[in-house]
Short mmCIF file of C-alpha atoms and ligand atoms in Angstrom, two decimals:
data_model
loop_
_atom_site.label_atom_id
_atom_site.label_comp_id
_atom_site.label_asym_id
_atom_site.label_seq_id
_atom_site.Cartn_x
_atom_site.Cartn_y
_atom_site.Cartn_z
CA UNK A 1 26.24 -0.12 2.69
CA UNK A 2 26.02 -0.74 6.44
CA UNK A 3 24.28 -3.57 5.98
CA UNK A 4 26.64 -5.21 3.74
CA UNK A 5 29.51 -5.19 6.67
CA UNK A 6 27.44 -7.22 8.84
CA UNK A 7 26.18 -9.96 6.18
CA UNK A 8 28.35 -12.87 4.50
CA UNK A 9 26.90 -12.20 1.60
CA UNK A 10 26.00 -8.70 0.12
CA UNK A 11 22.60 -7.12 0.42
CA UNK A 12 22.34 -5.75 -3.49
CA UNK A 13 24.06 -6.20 -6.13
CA UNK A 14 26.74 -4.14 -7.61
CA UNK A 15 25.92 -0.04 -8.77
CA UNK A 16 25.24 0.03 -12.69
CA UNK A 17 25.72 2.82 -14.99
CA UNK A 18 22.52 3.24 -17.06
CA UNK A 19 22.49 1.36 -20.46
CA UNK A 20 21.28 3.22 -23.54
CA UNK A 21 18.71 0.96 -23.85
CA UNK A 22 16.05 -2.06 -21.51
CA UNK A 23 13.40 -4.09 -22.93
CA UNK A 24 11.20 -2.26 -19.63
CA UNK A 25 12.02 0.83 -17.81
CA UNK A 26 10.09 0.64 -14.25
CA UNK A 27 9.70 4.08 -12.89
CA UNK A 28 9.43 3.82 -9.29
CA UNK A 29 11.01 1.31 -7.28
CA UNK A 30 8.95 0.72 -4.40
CA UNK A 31 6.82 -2.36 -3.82
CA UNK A 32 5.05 -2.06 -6.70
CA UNK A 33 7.94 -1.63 -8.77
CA UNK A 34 9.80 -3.90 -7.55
CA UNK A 35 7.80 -7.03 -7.40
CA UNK A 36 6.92 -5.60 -10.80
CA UNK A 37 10.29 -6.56 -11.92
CA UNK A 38 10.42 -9.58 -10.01
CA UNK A 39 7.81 -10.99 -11.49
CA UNK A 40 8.83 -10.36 -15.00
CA UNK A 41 11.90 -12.06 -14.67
CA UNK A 42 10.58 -15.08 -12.50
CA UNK A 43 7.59 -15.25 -14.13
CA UNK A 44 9.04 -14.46 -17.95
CA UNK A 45 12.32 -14.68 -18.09
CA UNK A 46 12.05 -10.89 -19.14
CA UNK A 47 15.34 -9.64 -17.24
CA UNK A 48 16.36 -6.12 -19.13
CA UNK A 49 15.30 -4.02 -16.95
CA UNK A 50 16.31 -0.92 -15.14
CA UNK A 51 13.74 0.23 -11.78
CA UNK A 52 14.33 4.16 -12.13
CA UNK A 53 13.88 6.26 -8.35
CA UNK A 54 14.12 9.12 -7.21
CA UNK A 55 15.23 8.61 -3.34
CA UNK A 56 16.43 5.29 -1.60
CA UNK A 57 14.93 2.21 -1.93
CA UNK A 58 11.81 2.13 0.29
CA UNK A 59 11.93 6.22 0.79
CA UNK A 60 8.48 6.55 -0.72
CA UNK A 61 5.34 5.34 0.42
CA UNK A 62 6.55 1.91 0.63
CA UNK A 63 8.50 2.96 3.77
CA UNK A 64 5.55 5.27 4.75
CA UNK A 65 2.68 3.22 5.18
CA UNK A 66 1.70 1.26 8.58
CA UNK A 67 2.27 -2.25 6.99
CA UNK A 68 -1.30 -3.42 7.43
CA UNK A 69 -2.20 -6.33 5.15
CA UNK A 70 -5.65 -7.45 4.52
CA UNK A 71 -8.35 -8.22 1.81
CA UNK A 72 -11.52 -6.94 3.49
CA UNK A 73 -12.79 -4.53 0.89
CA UNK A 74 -16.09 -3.97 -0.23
CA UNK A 75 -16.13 -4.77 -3.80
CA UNK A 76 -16.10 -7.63 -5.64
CA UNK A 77 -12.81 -5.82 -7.85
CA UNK A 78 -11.23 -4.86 -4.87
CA UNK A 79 -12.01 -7.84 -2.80
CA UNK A 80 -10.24 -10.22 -5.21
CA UNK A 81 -7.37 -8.16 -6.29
CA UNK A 82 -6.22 -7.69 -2.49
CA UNK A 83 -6.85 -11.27 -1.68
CA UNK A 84 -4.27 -12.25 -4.49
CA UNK A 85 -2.49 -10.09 -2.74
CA UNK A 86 -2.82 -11.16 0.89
CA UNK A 87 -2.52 -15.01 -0.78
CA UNK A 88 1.24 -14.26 -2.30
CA UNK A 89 2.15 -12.24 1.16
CA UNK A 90 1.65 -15.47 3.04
CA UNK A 91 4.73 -17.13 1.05
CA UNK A 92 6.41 -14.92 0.05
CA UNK A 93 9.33 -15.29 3.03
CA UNK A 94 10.18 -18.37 1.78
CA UNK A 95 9.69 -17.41 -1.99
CA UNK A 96 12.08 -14.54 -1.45
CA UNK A 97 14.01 -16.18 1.49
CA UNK A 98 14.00 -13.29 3.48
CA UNK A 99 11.81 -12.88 6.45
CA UNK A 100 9.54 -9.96 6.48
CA UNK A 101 7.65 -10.44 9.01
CA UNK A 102 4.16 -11.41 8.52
CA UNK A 103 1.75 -11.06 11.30
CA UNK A 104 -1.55 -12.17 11.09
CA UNK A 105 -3.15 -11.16 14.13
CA UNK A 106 -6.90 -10.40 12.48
CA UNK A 107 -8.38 -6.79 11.79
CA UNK A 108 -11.22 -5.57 13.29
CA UNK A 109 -13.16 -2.85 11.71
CA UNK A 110 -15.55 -0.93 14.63
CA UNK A 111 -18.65 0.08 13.29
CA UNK A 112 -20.43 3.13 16.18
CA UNK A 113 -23.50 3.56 14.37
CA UNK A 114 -26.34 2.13 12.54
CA UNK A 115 -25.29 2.71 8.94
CA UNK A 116 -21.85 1.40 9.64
CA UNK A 117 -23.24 -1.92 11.28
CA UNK A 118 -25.20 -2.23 8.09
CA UNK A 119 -22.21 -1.93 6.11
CA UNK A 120 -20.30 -3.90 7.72
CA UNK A 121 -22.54 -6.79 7.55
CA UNK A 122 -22.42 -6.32 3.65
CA UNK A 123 -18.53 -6.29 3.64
CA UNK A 124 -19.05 -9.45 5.49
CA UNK A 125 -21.30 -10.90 3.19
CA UNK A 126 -19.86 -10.41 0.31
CA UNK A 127 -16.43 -11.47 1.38
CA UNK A 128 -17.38 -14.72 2.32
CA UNK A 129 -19.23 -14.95 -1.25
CA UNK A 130 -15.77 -14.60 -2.54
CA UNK A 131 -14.18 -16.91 0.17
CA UNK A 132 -12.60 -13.73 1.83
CA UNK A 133 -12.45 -15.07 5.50
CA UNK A 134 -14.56 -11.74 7.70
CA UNK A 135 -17.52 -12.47 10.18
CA UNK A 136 -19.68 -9.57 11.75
CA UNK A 137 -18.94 -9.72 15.91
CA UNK A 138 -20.55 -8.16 18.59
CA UNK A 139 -19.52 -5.65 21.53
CA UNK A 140 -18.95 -9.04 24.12
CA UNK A 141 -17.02 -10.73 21.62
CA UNK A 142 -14.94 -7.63 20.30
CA UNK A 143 -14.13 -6.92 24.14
CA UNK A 144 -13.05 -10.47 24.69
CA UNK A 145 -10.37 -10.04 21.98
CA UNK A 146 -9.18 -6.76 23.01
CA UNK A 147 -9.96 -5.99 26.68
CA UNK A 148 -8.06 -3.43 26.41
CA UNK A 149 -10.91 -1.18 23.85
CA UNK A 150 -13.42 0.66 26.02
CA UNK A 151 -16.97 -1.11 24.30
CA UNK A 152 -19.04 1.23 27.02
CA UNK A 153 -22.21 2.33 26.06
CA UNK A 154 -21.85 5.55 27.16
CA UNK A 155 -19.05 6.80 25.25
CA UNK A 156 -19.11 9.67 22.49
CA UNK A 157 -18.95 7.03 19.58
CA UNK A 158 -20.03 3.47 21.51
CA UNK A 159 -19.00 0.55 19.77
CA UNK A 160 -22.12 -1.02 18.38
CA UNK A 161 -20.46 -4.10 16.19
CA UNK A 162 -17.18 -4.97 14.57
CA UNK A 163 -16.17 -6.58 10.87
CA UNK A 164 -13.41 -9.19 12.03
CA UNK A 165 -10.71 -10.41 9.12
CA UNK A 166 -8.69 -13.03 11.01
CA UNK A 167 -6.08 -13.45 8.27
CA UNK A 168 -5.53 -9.88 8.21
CA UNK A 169 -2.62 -8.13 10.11
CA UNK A 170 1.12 -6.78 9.40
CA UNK A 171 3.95 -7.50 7.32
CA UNK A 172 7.44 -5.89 7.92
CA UNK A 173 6.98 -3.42 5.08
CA UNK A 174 11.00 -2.19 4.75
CA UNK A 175 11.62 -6.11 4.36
CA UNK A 176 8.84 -6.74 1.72
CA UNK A 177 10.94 -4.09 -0.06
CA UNK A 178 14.61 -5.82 0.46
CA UNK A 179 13.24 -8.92 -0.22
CA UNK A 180 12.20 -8.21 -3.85
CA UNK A 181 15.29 -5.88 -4.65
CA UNK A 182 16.90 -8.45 -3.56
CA UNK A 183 15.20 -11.50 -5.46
CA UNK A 184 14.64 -8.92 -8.58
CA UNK A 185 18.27 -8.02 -8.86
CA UNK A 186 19.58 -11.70 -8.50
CA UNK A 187 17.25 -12.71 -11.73
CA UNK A 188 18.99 -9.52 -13.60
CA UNK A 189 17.01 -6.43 -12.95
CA UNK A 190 19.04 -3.42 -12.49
CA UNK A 191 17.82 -0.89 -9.64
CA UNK A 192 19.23 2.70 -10.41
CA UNK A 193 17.95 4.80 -6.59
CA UNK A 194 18.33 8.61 -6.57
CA UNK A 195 17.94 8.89 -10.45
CA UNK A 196 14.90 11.26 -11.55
CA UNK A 197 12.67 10.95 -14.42
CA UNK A 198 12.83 14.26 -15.85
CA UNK A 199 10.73 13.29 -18.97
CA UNK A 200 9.67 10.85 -21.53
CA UNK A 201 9.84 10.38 -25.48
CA UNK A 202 6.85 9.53 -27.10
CA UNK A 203 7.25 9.13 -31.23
CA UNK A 204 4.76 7.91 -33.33
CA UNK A 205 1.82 7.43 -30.50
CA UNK A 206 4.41 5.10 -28.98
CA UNK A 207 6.78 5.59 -25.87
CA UNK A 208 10.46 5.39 -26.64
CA UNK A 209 12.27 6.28 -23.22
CA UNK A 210 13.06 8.59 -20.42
CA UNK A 211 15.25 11.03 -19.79
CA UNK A 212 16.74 11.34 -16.32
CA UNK A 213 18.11 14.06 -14.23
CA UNK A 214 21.98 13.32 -15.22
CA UNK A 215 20.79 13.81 -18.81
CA UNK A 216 21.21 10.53 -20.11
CA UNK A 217 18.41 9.41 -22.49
CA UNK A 218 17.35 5.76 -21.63
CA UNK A 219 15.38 3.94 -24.24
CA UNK A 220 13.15 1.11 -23.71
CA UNK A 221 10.68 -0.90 -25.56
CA UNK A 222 7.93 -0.37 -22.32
CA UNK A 223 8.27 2.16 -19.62
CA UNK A 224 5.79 1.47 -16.63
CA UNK A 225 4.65 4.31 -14.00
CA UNK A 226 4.70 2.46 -10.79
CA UNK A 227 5.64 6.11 -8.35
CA UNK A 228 3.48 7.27 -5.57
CA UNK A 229 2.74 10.41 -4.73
CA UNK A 230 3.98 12.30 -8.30
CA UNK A 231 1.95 10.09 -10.26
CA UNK A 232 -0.18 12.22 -12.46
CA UNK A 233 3.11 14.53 -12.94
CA UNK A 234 4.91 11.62 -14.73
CA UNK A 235 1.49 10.42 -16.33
CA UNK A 236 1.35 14.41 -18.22
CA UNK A 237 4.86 13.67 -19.04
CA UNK A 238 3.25 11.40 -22.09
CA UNK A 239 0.81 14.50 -22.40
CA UNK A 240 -2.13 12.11 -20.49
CA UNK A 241 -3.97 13.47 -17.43
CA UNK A 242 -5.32 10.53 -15.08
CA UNK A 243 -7.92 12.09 -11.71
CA UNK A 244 -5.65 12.34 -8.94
CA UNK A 245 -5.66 14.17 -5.89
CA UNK A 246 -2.88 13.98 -3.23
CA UNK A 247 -3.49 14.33 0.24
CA UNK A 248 -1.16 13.38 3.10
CA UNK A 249 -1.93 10.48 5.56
CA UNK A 250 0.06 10.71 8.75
CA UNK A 251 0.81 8.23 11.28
CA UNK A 252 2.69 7.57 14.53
CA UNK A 253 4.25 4.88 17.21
CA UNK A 254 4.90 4.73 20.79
CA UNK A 255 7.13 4.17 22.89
CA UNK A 256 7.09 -0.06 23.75
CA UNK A 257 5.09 -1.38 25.93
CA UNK A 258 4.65 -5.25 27.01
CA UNK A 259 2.23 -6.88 24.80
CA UNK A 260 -1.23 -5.77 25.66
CA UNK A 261 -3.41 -6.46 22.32
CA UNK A 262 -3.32 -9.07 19.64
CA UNK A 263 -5.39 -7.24 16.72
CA UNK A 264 -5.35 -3.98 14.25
CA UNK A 265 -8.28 -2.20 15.46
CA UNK A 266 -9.74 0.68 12.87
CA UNK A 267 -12.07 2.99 13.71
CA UNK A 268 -13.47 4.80 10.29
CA UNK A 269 -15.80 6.58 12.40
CA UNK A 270 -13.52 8.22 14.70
CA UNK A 271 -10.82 8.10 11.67
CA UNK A 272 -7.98 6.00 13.51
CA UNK A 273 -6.49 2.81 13.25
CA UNK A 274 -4.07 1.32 15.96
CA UNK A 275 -1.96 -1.87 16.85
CA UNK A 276 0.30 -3.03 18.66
CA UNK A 277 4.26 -4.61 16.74
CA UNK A 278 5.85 -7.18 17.50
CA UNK A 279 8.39 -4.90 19.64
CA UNK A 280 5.05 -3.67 21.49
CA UNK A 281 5.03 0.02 20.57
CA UNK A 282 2.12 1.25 18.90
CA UNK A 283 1.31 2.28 15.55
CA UNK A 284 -1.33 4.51 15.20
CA UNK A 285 -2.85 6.38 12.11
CA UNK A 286 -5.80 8.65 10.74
CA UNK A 287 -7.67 9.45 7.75
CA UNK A 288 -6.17 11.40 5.07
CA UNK A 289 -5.67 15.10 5.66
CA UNK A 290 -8.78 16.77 4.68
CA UNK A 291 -6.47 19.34 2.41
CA UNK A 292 -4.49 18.26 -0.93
CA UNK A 293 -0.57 18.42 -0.31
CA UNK A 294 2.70 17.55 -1.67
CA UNK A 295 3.74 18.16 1.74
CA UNK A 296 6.33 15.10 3.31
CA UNK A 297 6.32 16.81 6.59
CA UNK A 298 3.55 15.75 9.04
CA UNK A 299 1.62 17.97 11.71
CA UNK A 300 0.79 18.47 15.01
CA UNK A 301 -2.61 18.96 14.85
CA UNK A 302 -3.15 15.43 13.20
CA UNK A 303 -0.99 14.12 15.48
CA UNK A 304 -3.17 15.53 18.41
CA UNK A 305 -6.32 13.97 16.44
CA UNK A 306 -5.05 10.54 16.21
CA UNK A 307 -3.86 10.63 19.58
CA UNK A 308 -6.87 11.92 20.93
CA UNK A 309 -9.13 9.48 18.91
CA UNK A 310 -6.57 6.22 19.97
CA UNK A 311 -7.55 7.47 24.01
CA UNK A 312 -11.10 7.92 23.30
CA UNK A 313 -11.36 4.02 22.03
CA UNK A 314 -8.27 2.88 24.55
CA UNK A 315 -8.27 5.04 27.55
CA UNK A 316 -4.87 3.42 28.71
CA UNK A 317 -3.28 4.99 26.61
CA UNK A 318 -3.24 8.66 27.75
CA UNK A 319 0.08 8.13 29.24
CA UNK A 320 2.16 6.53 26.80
CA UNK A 321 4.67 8.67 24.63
CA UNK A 322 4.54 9.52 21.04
CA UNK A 323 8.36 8.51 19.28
CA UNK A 324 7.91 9.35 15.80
CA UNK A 325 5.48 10.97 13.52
CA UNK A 326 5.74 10.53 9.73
CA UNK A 327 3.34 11.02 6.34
CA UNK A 328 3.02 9.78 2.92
CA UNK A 329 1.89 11.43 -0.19
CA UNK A 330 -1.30 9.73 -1.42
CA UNK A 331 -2.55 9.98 -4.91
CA UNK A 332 -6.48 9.71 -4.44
CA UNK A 333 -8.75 8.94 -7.43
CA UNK A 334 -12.81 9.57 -7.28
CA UNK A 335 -13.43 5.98 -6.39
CA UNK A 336 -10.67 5.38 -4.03
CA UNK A 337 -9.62 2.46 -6.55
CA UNK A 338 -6.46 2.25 -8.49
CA UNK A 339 -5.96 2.92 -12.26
CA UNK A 340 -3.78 0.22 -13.44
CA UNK A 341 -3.37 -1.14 -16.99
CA UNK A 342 -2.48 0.35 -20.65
CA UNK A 343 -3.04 4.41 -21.91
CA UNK A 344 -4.95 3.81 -25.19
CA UNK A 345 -3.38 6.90 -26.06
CA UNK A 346 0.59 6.19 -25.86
CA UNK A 347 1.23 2.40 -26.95
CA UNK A 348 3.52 0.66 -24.23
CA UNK A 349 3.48 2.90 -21.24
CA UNK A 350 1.50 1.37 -18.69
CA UNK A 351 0.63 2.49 -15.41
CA UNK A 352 0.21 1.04 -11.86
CA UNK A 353 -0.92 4.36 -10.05
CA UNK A 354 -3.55 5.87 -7.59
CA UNK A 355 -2.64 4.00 -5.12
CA UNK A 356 -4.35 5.95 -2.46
CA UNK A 357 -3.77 4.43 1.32
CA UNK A 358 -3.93 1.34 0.05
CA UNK A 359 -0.78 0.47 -2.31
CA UNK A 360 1.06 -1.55 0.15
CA UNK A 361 -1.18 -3.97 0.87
CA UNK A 362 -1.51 -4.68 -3.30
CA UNK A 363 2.21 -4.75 -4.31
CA UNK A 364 2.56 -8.48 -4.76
CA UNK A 365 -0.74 -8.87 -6.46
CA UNK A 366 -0.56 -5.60 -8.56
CA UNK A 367 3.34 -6.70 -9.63
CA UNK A 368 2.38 -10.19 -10.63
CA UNK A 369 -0.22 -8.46 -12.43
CA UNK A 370 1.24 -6.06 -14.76
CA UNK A 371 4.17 -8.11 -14.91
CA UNK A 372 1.50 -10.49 -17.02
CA UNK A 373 0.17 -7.45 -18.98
CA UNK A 374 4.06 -6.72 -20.25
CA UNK A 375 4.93 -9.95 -21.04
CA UNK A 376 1.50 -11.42 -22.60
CA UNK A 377 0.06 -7.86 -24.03
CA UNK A 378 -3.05 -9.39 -22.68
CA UNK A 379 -4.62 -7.23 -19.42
CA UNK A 380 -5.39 -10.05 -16.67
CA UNK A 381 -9.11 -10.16 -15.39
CA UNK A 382 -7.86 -9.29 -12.06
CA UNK A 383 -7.11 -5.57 -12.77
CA UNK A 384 -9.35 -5.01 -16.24
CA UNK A 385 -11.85 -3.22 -13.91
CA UNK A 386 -8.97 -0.31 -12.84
CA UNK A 387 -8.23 0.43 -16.50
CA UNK A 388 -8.24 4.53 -16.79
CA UNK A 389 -10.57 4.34 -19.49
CA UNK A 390 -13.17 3.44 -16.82
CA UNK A 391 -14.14 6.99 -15.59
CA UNK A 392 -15.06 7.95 -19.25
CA UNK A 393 -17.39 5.00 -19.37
CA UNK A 394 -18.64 5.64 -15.56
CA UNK A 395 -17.71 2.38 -14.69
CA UNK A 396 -16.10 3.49 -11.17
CA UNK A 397 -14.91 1.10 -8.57
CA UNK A 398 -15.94 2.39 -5.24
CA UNK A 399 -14.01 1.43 -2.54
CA UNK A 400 -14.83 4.66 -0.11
CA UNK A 401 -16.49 2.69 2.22
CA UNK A 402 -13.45 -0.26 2.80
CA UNK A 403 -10.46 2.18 2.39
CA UNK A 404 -9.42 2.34 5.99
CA UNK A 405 -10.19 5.55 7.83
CA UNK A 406 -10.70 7.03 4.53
CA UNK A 407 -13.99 7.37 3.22
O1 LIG B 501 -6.32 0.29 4.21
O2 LIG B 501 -5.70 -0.81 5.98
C1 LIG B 501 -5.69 0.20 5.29
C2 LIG B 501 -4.88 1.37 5.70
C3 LIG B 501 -4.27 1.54 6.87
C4 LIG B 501 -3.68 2.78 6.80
C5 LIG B 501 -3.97 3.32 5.61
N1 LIG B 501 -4.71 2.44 4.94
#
């Protein structure tokens, strides 16, 4: 490993060949995954366990997101689960001792016309109920924090108000996942990358173990579904079917520039988000593709729309160059919420899944979380309102209106 030549001490730990048998199989080793098993083993001393993926570590949509952190939703569910979430982000450098990065530069949600103004006052409102830091600003104050956004009244879409999230803003996200392989796999967990999940044993209304690609058979007292992107095809694999979509959400950076703006600015109007890193090239992104894909590979035309929407709201940057393009696979439920929790139907399979455009932001909170489900057999309060059962009882979260460009 590259990295491993350049570092006294070595990145990960040793390869393992697969036991027979873990207390928890994690399937998945992204963010989720990972801080999954972190958590279990910090947390619970539970350390038998093996974090099943099928690519690198970080080579799903952990590694495909834009790294934006914040807790601005619009629900009370949502608003508290990503807060956790934002809360354990702030240490979690010097938990893991290994610095990812963590920005907060404030997010400012644009709001162009009269319905969004009204709902981002609510998002405000409610926030602050729940001691979520967001404030409702106006076109002189939005323009004093980023001169650079045209607030014009004469534009297509003018800007008409703003919700503002100071503690919201960017973490590293290829460090968040290093840093928990790493702090996972020093406590004992075992991280197995490029090993598929070909299909699970279920005996007795009770999961038993996978079975991988190199046709081992892998037993374990609880096996956790914590992918992105093939969720509901491991989910059927226990014969359960959970109401997900997948779309592709695309994104972008730009060549450097010198530091120009302080703050993620998100449009969900003009569906586009864009700030500025640390090494001052821009990320930029859009709403989910409007069709349903397993597609990895990302198009011109949304690249054209995201660029075209980033001039329209920062006219200085027609002349800046486009460096890379990439997508994620995004498994959408009807409420833009996750499902997270047990299957009433299969004893011991649990699953952390539909994580939309909005997964990264969760990991830390959504790990701790099921973590505590595994080891107490008790569901936390935090994520009893994304069981799966809830779309029987037509008890949906709705988050359409706080997931990013995507609503
Ligand atoms: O929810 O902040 C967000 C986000 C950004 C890109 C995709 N989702």
């Amino acid at each position: 490993m590259v990295l491993g030549l350049f570092r006294k001490e070595k990145m990960w730990g040793p390869h393992h060949k697969l036991k027979s048998h873990y207390d928890v199989v994690i399937i998945g080793a992204g963010v989720h995954g990972l801080s999954t098993a972190y958590y279990l083993a910090k947390n619970y001393g539970i350390t038998d366990i093996a974090l099943l993926d099928k690519t690198y570590l970080g080579g799903g949509n952990s590694g495909r997101n834009t790294a934006i952190v914040r807790a601005n939703y619009s629900t009370p569910e949502g608003i508290r689960l990503y807060s956790e979430s934002l809360d354990l982000y702030e240490g979690l450098s010097k938990e893991l001792n290994f610095n990812m990065l963590l920005t907060q530069m404030g997010h400012m949600s644009l709001a162009h016309t009269d319905s969004a103004v009204n709902g981002v006052w609510k998002r405000a409102e409610i926030n602050k109920a729940l001691g979520v830091n967001s404030r409702v600003i106006w076109p002189d104050e939005i323009k004093r924090m980023v001169p650079a956004l045209d607030t014009s009244q004469h534009t297509r879409y003018p800007i008409k108000a703003a919700l503002f999230h100071p503690p919201g803003g960017a973490i590293r996200h290829d460090a968040v996942v290093w840093g928990y392989a790493k702090g996972a796999e020093a406590l004992g967990a075992e991280i197995h990358p490029r090993t598929t999940v070909t299909g699970i044993d279920v005996s007795d209304g009770a999961v038993k173990g996978v079975r991988t690609s190199d046709g081992s058979f892998v037993g374990a007292d609880v096996v956790v579904n914590s992918t992105s992107g093939f969720c509901s095809t491991i989910t059927k694999m226990v014969g359960v079917d959970i109401p997900v979509v997948t779309h592709q959400l695309q994104a972008c950076v730009t060549e450097p520039v010198k530091p120009f703006m302080s703050k993620v600015v998100v449009s969900a109007n003009l569906h586009v988000y864009v700030y500025q890193t640390d090494r001052g090239e821009l990320v930029m992104g859009s709403e989910i593709d409007p069709y349903s894909s397993y597609s990895p590979l990302s198009t011109f035309q949304t690249l054209e729309a995201i660029a075209g929407h980033a001039v329209e709201l920062f006219p200085g940057l027609k002349n800046l160059r486009i460096l890379r393009q990439w997508s994620g696979v995004c498994d959408m439920t009807p409420d833009y919420s996750p499902i997270m929790g047990r299957v009433e139907e299969v004893k011991n399979f649990i699953l952390d899944v539909g994580w939309g455009t909005y997964g990264f932001k969760s990991g830390p909170a959504s790990g701790h979380n099921i973590a505590e489900l595994i080891a107490t057999g008790k569901t936390p309060d935090t994520i009893k309102p994304f069981a799966l059962a809830r779309f029987d009882a037509n008890a949906q979260v709705s988050e359409r209106g706080a997931a990013a460009v995507s609503h």
